[in-house]
Short mmCIF file of C-alpha atoms in Angstrom, two decimals:
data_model
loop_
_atom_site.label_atom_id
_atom_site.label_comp_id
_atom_site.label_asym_id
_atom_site.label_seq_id
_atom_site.Cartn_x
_atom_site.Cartn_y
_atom_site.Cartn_z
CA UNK A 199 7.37 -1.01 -31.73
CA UNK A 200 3.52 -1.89 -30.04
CA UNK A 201 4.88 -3.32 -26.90
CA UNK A 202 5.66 -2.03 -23.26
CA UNK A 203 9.04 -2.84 -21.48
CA UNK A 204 7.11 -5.36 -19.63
CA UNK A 205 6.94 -7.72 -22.58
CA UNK A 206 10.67 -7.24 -23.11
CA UNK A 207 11.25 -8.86 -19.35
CA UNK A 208 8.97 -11.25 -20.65
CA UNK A 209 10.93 -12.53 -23.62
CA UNK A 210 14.42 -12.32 -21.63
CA UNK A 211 12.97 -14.34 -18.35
CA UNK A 212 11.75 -17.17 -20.74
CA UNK A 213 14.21 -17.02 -22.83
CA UNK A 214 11.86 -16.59 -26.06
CA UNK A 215 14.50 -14.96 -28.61
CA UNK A 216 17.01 -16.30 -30.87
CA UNK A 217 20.01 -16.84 -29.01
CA UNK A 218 22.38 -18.15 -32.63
CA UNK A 219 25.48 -16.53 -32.54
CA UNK A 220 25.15 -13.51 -29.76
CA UNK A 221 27.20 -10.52 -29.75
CA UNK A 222 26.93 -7.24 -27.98
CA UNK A 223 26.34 -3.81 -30.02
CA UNK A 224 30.23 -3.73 -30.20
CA UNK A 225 30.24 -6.79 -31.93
CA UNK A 226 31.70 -9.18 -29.39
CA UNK A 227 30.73 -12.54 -28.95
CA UNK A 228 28.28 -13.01 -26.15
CA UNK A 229 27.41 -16.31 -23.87
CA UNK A 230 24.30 -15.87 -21.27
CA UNK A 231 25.32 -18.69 -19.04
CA UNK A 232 22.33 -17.98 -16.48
CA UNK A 233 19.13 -14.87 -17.21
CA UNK A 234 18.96 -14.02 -13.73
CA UNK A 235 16.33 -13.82 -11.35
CA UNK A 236 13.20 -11.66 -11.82
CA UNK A 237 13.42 -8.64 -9.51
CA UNK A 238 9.79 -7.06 -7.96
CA UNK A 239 11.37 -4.61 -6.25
CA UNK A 240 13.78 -1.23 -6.64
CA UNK A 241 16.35 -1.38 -8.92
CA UNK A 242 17.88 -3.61 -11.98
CA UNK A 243 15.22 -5.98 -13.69
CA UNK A 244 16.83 -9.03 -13.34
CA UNK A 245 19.51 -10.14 -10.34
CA UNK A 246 22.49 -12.82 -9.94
CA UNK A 247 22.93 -13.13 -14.07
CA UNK A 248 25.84 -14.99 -15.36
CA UNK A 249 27.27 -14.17 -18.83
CA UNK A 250 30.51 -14.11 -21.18
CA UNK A 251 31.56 -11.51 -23.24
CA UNK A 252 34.41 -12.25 -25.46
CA UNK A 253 36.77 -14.40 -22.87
CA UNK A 254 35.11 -12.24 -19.54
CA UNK A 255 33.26 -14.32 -17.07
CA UNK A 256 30.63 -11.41 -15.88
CA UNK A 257 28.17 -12.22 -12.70
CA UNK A 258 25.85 -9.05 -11.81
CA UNK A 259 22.32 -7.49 -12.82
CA UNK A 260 20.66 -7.41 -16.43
CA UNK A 261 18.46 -3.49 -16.90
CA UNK A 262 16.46 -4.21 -19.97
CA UNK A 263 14.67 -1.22 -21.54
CA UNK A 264 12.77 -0.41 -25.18
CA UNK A 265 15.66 2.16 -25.94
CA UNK A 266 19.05 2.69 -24.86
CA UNK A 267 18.07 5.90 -24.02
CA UNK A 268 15.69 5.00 -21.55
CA UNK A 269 18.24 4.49 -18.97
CA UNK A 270 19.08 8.60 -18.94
CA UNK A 271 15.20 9.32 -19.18
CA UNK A 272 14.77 6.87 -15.84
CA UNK A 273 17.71 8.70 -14.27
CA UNK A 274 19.82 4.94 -13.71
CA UNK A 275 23.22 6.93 -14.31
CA UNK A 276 22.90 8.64 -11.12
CA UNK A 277 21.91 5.63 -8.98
CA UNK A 278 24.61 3.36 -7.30
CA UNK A 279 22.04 0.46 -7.38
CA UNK A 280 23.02 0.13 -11.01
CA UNK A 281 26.54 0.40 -10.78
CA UNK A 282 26.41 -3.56 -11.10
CA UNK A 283 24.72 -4.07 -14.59
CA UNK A 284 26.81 -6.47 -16.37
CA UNK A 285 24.08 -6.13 -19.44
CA UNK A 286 22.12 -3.73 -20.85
CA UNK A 287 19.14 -5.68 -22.95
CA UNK A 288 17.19 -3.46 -24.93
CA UNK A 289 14.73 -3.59 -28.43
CA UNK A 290 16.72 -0.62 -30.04
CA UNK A 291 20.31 0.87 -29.26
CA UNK A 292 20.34 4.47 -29.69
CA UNK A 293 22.76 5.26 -27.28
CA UNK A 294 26.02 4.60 -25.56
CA UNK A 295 25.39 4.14 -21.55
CA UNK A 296 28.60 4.49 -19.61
CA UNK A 297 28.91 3.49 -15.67
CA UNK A 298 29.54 6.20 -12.94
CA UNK A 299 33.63 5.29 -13.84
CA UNK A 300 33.36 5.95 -17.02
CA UNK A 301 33.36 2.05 -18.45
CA UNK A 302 31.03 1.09 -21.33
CA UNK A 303 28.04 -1.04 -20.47
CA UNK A 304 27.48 -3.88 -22.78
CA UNK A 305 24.47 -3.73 -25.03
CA UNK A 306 22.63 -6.95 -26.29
CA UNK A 307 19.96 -5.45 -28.96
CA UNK A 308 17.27 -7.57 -29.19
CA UNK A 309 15.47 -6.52 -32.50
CA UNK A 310 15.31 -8.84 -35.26
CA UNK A 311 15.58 -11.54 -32.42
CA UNK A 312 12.17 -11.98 -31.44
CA UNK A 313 9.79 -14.19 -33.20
CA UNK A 314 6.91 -12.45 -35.23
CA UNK A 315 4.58 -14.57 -34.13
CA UNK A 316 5.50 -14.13 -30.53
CA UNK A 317 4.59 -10.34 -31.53
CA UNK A 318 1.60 -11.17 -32.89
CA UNK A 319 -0.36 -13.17 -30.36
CA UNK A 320 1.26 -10.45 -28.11
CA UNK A 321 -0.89 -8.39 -30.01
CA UNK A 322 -3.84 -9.92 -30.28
CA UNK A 323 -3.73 -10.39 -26.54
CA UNK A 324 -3.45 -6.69 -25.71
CA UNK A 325 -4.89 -4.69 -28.68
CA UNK A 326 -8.54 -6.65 -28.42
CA UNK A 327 -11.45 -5.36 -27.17
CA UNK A 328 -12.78 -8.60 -25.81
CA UNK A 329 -14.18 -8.74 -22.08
CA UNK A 330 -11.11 -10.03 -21.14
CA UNK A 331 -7.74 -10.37 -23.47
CA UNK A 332 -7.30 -13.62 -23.59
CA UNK A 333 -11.00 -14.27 -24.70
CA UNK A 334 -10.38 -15.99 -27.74
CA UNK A 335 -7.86 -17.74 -27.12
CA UNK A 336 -8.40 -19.28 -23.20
CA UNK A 337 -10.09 -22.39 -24.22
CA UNK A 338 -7.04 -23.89 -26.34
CA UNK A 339 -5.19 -23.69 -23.46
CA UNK A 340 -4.18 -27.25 -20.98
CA UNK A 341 -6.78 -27.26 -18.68
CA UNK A 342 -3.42 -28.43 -16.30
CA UNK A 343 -1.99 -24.90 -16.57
CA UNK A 344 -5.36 -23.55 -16.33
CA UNK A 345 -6.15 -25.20 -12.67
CA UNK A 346 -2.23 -24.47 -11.73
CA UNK A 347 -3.00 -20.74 -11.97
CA UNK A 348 -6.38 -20.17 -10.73
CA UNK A 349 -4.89 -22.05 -7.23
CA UNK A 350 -2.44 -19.44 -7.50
CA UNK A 351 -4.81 -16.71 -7.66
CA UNK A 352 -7.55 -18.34 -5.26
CA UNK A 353 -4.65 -18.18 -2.46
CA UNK A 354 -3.78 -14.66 -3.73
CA UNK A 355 -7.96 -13.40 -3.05
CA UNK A 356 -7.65 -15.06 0.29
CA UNK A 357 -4.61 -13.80 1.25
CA UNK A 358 -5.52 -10.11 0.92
CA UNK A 359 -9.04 -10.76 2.54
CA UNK A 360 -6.63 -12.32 5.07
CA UNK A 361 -4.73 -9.04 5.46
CA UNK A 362 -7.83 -6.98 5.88
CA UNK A 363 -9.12 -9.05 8.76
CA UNK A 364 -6.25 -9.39 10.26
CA UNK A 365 -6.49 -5.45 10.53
CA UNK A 366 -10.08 -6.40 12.77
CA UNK A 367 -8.18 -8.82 14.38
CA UNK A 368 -6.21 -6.05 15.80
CA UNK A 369 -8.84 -3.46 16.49
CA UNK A 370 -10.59 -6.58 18.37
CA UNK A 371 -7.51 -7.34 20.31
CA UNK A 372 -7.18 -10.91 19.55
CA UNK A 373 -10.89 -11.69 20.27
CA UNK A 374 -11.84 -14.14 17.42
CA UNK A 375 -15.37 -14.78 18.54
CA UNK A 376 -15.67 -10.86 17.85
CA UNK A 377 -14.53 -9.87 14.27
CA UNK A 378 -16.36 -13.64 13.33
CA UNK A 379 -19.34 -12.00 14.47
CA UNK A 380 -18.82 -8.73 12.81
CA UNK A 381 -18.20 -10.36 9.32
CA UNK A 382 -20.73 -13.26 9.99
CA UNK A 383 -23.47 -9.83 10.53
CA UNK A 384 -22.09 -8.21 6.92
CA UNK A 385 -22.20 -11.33 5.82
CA UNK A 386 -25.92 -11.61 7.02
CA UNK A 387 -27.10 -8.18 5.20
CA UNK A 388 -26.46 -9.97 1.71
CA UNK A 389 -24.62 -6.71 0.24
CA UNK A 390 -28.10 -4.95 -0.17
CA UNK A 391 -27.83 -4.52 3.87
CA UNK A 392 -24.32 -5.36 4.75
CA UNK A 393 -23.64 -1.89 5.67
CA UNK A 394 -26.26 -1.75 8.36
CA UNK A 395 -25.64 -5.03 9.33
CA UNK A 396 -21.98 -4.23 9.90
CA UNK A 397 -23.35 -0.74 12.05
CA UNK A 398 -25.63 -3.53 14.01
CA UNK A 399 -22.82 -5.23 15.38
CA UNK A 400 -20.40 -2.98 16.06
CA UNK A 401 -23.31 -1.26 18.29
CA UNK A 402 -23.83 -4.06 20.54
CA UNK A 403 -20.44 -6.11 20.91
CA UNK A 404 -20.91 -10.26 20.65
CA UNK A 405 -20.30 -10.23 24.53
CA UNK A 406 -23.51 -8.35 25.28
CA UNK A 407 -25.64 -11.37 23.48
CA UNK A 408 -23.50 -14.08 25.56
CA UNK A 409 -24.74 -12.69 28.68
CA UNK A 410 -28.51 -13.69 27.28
CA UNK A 411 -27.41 -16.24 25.84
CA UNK A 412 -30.34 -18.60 27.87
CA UNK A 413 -33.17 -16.05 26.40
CA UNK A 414 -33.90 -15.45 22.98
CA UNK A 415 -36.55 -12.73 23.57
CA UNK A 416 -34.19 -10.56 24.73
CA UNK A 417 -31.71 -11.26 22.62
CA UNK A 418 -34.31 -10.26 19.66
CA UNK A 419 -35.08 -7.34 21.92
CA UNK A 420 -31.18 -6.56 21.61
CA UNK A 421 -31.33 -7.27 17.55
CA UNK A 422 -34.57 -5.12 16.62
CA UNK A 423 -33.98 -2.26 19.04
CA UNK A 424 -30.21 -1.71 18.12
CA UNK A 425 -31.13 -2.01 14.69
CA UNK A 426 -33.54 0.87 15.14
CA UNK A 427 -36.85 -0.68 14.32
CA UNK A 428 -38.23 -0.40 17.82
CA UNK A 429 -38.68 2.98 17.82
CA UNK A 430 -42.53 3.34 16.74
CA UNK A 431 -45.76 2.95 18.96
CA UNK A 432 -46.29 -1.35 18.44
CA UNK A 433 -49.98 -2.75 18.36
CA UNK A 434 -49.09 -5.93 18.18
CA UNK A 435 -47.89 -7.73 21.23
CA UNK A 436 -44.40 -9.28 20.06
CA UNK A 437 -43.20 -5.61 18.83
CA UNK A 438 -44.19 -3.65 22.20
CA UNK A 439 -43.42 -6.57 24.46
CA UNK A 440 -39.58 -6.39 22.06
CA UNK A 441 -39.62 -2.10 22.72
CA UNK A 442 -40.40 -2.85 26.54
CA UNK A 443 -37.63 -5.06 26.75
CA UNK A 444 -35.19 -2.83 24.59
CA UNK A 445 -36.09 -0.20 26.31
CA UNK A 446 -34.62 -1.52 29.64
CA UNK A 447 -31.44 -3.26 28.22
CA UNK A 448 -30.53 -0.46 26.19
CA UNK A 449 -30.62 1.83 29.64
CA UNK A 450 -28.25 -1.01 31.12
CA UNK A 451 -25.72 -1.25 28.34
CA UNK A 452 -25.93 2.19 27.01
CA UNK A 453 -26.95 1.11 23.19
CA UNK A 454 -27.57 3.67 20.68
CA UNK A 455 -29.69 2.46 17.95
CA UNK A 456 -28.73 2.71 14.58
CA UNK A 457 -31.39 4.90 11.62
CA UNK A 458 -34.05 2.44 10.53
CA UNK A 459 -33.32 4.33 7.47
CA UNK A 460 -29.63 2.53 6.72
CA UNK A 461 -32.07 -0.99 5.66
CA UNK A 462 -33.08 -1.33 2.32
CA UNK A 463 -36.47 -3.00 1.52
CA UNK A 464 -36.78 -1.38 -2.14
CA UNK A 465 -36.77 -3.96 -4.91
CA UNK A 466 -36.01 -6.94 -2.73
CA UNK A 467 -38.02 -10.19 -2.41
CA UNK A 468 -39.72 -10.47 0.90
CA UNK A 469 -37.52 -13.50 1.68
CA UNK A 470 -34.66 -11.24 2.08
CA UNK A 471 -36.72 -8.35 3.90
CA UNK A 472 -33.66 -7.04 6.48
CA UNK A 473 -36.37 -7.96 9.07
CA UNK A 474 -36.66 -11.01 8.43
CA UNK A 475 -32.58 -11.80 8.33
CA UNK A 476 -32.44 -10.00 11.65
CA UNK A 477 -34.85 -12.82 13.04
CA UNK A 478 -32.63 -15.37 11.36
CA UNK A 479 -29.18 -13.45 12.74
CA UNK A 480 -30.84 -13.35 16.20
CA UNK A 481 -31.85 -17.15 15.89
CA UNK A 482 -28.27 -18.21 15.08
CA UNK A 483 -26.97 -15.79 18.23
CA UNK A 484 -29.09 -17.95 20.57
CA UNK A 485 -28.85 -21.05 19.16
CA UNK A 486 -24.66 -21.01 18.58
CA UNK A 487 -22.50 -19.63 21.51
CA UNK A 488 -18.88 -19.14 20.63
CA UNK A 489 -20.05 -20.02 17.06
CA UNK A 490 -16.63 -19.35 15.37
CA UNK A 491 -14.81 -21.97 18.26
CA UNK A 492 -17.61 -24.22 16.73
CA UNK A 493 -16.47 -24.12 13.44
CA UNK A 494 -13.18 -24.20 13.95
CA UNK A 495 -13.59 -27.70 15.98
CA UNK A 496 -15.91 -29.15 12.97
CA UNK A 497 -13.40 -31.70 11.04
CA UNK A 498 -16.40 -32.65 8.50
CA UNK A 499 -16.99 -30.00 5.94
CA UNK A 500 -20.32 -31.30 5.46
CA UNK A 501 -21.06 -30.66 9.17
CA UNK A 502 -20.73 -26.78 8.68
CA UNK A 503 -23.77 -25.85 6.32
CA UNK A 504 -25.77 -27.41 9.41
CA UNK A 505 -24.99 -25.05 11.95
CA UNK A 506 -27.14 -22.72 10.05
CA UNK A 507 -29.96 -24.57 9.68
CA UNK A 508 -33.10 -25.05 11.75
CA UNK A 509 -32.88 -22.12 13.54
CA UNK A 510 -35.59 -20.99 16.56
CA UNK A 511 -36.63 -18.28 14.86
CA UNK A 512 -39.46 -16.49 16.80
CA UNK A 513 -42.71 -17.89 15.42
CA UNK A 514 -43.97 -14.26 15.07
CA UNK A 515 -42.46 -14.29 11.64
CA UNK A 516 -44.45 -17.20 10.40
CA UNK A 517 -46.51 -14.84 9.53
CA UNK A 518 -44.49 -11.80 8.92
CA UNK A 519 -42.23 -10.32 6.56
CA UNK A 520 -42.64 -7.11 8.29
CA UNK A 521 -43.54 -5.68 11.76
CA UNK A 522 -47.52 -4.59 11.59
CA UNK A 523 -47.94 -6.24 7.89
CA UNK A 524 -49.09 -10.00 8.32
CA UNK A 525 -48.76 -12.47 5.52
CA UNK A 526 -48.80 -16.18 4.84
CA UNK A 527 -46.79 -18.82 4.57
CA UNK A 528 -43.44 -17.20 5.41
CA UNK A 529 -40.54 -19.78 5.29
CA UNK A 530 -38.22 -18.26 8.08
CA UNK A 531 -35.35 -20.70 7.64
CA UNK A 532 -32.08 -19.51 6.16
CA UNK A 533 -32.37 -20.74 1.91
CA UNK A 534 -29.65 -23.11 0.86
CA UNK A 535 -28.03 -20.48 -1.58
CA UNK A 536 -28.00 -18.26 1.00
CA UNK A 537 -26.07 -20.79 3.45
CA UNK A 538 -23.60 -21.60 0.63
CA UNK A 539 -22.96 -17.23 0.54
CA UNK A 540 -22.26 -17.48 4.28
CA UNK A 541 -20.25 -20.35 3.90
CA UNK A 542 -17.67 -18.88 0.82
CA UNK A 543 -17.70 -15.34 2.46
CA UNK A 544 -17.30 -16.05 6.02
CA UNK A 545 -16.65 -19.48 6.92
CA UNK A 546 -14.03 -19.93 4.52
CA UNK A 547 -12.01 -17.20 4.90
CA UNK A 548 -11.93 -17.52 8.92
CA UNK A 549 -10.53 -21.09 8.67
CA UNK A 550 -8.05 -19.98 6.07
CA UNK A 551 -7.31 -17.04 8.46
CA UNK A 552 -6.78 -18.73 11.52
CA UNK A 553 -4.44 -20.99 9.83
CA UNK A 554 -2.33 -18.89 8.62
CA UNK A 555 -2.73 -16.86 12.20
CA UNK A 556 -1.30 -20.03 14.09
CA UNK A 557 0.59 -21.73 11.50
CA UNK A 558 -1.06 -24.72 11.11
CA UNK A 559 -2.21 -26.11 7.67
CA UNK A 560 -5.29 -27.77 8.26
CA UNK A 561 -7.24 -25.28 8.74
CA UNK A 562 -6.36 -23.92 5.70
CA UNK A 563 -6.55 -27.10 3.44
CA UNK A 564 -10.32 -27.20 4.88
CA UNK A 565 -11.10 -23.90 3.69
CA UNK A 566 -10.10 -25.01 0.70
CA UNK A 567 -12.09 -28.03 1.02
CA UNK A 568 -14.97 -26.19 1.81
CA UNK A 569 -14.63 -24.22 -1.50
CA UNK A 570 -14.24 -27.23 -3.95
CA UNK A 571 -17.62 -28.50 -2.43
CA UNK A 572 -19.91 -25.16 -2.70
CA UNK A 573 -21.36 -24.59 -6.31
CA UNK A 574 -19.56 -21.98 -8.34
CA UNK A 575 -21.00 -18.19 -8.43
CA UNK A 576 -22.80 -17.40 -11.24
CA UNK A 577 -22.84 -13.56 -11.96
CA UNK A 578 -21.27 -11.60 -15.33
CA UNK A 579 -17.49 -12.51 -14.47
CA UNK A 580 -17.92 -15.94 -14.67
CA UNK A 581 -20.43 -16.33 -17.17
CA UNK A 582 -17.65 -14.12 -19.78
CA UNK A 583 -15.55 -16.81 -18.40
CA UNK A 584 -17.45 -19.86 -18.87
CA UNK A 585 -18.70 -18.30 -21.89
CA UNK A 586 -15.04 -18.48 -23.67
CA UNK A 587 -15.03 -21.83 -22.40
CA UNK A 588 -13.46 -22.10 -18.46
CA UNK A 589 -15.21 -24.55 -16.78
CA UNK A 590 -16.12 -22.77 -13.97
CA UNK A 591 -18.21 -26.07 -11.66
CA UNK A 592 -17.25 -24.63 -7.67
CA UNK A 593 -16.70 -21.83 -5.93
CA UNK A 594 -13.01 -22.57 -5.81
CA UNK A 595 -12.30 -21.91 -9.32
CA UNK A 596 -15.49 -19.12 -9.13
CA UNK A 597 -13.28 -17.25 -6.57
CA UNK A 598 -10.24 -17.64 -8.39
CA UNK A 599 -11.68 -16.58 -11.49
CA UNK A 600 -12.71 -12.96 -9.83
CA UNK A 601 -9.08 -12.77 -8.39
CA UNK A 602 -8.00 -13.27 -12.43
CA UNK A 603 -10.23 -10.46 -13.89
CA UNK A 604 -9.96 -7.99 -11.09
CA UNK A 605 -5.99 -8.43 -10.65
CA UNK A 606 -4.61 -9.81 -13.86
CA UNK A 607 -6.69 -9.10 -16.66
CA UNK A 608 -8.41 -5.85 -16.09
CA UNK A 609 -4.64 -4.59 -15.32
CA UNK A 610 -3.36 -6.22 -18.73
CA UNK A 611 -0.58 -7.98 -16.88
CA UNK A 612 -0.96 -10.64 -19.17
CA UNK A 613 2.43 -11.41 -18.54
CA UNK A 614 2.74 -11.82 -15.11
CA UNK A 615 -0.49 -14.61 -15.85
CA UNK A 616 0.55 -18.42 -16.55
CA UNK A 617 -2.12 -18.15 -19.02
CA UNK A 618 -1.19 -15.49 -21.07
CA UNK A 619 2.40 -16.90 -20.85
CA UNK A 620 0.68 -20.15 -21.75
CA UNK A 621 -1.01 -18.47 -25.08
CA UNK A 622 2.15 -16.29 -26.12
CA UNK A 623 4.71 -19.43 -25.91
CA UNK A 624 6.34 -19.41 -29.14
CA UNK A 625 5.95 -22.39 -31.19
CA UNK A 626 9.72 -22.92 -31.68
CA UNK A 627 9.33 -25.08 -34.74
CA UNK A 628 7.95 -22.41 -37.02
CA UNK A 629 9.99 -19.03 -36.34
CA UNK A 630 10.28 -16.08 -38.14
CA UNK A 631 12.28 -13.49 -36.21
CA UNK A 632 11.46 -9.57 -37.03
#
């Protein structure tokens, strides 16, 4: 016996044993009129089952369990929540299980009933040592079934990203504009800097920049001096003009900077120097007021990559990748890749977010929208993936695909997957029972 009791719920919720001539362990004839309804929470496995023993007409709960034996060693005969179990389904009867009155429950032993080849692809699936279990066998699987589940598992990543910021939702007291800006800021730092990005704006709220909203230099003075990298004697005239005016609008709003030492410039490509993304980030603060009420009112996916392009960033870093250190031909736009990051990580989950906040579809079905036009990820998830042969084209079935691994394969719940159910559907013309 090289299975857990999991696999056992599996073969009794679809049904994938030999039901010819059923009897209970006592030998009497035995009619499952209806399986019963897969239970995810305390007590018996399966609810509102309908079955006939002999000429009985039972309605109740099903327990299923390896051994008989395991309902003394899970302590079920001192729990009222089981006093219902019409059947007791289990791979090998070793012992007689009697209700809190004293009655008998009836057994249905399922060995011998189960096809050997269901056991073996069961098998294969969990006793490889492939990146994922399924490895070998994913690409002979309908691409129908395959689509069916990664939706299921795209909404499942979203929805927990949706609980989390709905947690900053709270702590922001509603404000929208505010935890959009906080994630927009991680978002910014590229996970190299997200950290300190994330520090930046919780140090100066969104509301601060609003009020400057008609001058960029001070909101750059806001940016670089809360971000710490203000704090050295400037020779140039942009940096020490930036520390003058720092200097006076941190007095006013009581800012205290964060360590220059939380950025990371090690092994990075200039292009993504945190310097140079806190001229972008304080670009996109003065160019796009209330930008998360912007994107919320955009209708045309396409529309939304735009908002972060072009941005006035100061023309200082035209020749900068760093403050003191000049250098040439510095493209200080946002790169398209980087656009499509902000787009998946931030963009999409706020409009999936706010509609499930206030109920209302659209926003969601655009988030989606927005997913099954970015490219797909590329990193070593989905190339294992693509690899076994997933088509993996946009970041819809990208996402989905990291939701699989991290929740469904790396957890072995193969059987909680419509594509492991997929694989170990017995092929009911060729059984052999064990």
């Amino acid at each position: 016996m090289n299975f857990s009791e999991d696999f056992l719920h599996y073969v009794w919720q679809f049904k994938s044993f030999d039901h010819v001539d059923l009897r209970t362990a006592d030998a009497q004839t035995l009619q499952i009129i209806h399986h019963g309804f897969l239970n995810k929470d305390a007590g018996p496995d399966f609810s509102q089952a309908k079955i006939q023993i002999a000429e009985t007409l039972w309605a109740g709960n099903v327990e299923i369990h390896l051994k008989s034996s395991d309902w003394l060693k899970h302590r079920h005969q001192n729990d009222k929540a089981y006093e219902n179990v019409i059947l007791h389904v289990v791979y090998e009867h070793d012992v007689e299980i009697n209700r809190m009155d004293g009655s008998v429950i009836p057994v249905l032993i399922l060995k011998n009933r189960i096809a050997r080849e269901l056991l073996e692809k069961y098998e294969n699936l969990f006793l490889n040592l492939n990146d994922f279990p399924c490895a070998a066998q994913i690409a002979s699987v309908n691409r129908v079934i395959i689509d069916s589940f990664l939706s299921r598992t795209l909404t499942e990543r979203f929805e927990e990203k949706t609980e989390l910021l709905f947690k900053s939702l709270e702590e922001a007291k509603g404000n929208w504009d505010e935890i959009f800006y906080q994630f927009m800021a991680r978002n910014f730092g590229f996970k190299v800097n997200a950290l300190p990005f994330e520090f930046l704006a919780k140090a100066i709220p969104s509301s601060i920049y609003r009020k400057h909203k008609d001058n960029p230099f001070q909101v750059e003075a806001l940016v670089y001096g809360a971000a710490g990298f203000l704090n050295h004697h400037a020779e140039e005239e942009y940096p020490r003009k930036l520390k003058a005016e720092f200097l006076f609008l941190q007095k006013k709003y009581k800012i205290k900077p964060i360590e220059m030492s939380n950025w990371k410039f090690m092994r990075m490509r200039p292009q993504n120097f945190p310097t140079l993304r806190l001229a972008q980030f304080a670009a996109l603060i003065s160019k796009s007021n209330h930008l998360f009420s912007k994107i919320i009112a955009i209708k045309d996916i396409g529309e939304l990559g735009r908002l972060f392009e072009k941005l006035p960033v100061n023309p200082y870093w035209e020749e900068h990748y760093h403050f003191h250190k000049k250098a040439a031909g510095v493209n200080t736009q946002i790169g398209k890749k980087s656009i499509e990051n902000i787009l998946l990580n931030t963009v999409a989950l706020f409009l999936f977010a706010y509609g499930k906040h206030i109920g209302m579809q659209d926003y969601i079905d655009r988030a989606i929208c927005l997913l099954e036009s970015l490219p797909a990820e590329k990193n070593a998830i989905t190339e294992k993936f693509t690899g076994a042969g997933v088509s993996i084209e946009k970041a819809f079935a990208s996402q989905a695909v990291l939701q699989l691994k991290k929740q469904y394969c790396d957890q072995k719940k193969c059987l909680r997957c419509g594509i492991g159910i997929s694989i170990l559907k017995p092929d009911l013309n060729n059984i052999h029972h064990t």
